[in-house]
Amino acid sequence: MSAKKLVNSVTGCADDALAGLVACNPGLQLLQGHRVALRSDLESLKGRVALLSGGGSGHEPAHAGFIGKGMLTGVIAGAVFASPAVGSILAAIRAVAQAGTAGTLLIVKNYTGDRLNFGLAREQACAEGIPVEMVVIGDDSAFTSLKKAGRRGLCGTVLIHKVAGALAEAGVGLEEIIQRVSTVAATMGTLGASLSSCSVPGSRPTFQLPAEEMELGLGIHGEAGVQRLKMATADEVVKTMLDHMTNPSNESHVSVTAGSSVVLVVNNLGGLSFLELGIMADAAVRCLEARGVKIARALVGTFMSALEMAGISLTLLLADDALLKLIDADTTASAWPRVASVPVTGRARSRAAPTEQPGGAKPIATGGAASQRATLILQRVCSALLGLEEYLNELDRAAGDGDCGTTHSRAARAIQQWLEEGPPPSRPDQLLSALSQLLLEKMGGSSGALYGLFLTAAAQPLKTTPGLSAWTAAMDAGLEAMQRYGKAAPGDRTMLDSLWAAGQELHALKTPGANLEQVLSKAVQVSGSTKPKAGRLRQPQEPLRP
């Protein structure tokens, strides 16, 4: 069974994708009758070298996303994972030649179909008297011993687009561009790793990968890699990748050692979440810097994908100042990221957090009978919550995501650890403020935020209001804060209802001679008589599940 795809038709998906890019980018135009996208300002390129690239569709944003001033002049797209037609390549060459360009450079990834089709188009164009040259890019660092076909073209090709584009924009001639990009390509390596396969529209996945395994060194069309690995942490995967691609015994390695300066590309192969991409980028930076490698620039994003493949590739390009000027040069290409023109390595990545409130924090009083009573009460509350963990989770499964008990147990353990570190504050307002900060940091979820709001607001009246009535004011302040930010109201059958019911009973403390124990007992009794309804996953009008 083929995978689900949001397409109009299998046969027309490549055309539709290119048309969509052009429709949303006024700087691009389609070449009528061909699957070709070109800069809309071709006439402005008169006297300068044109750059054409391309290949199969399914690698978006490559290659058409890199059309623009300072990068590619145009792109010829094939069907998904298929080389473009010779006729379309030739038509693109003719189009840029007719605009008065000073020769054309074809930038081709090292795949047999691309080499043949672009090569044949070049021969035909040369026969027509059009000056055309071709460079074949192979940056794959997967294979320890090179085969006759050489290294496959991967994400590093995008860096060649950038370097060549900056040179062409500066007016550099065709032969010099060829010489310089060839030198750059020889100092670059890319390695991929994936958690899943991918599927061409209308087809089954290109290969099968067990849930507990991942593929190292695979190609961008789902070609087999060099090794199947057991699932591992992001740090372990990055270390394995960097070890492999920089190992001198690997014939396709990139010569990165301590002291090297590199451009790092962390490329999403299509289906990796932004969360995972950030984790892998952090792991790559840390791993390289631990080896004494200076990261001059870092590009993180989706540059050359393999449809929906959940994987990543790392590209390392040895860099000097001259190369960095080309990487930093301006471009209007829509898929090229905004990259800061400063080194990644050596930059301060954090700043110290404020240690106290403006004007100085008031000293916290601890110890004494009040502190001891607070400890006993908190310990009993924590024990009760820990004992109810699974029961609360079971209740929550009927109306939510089943983690209520886990969340409250996390809070209870945090409070227990806090109590082990020393006696709690003896002043009620400071006690509630401290608990608020603890729950905000440790509890997590909506519950942590709501309890934090409640306790922060409740602490304020306790600073100034004397006697038992201070606790009535504290409860009212906490409930008002929960309503203001949580948007629940009494009667919505949320956690607010229990607290609201208890708060109403606490108003009896304002009565002279009120019996504290009786008031508190009544408050506890009424607070346990409400049932939840509104919440993150359920609207107030929904009926309760049985």
PDB file of C-alpha atoms in Angstrom, residues 24 217 228:
ATOM      1  CA  CYS A  24       4.671  32.494  -4.389  1.00  0.00           C
ATOM      2  CA  GLY A 217      25.210   6.651   5.190  1.00  0.00           C
ATOM      3  CA  ARG A 228      22.450  -0.462  10.217  1.00  0.00           C
TER       4      ARG A 228
END
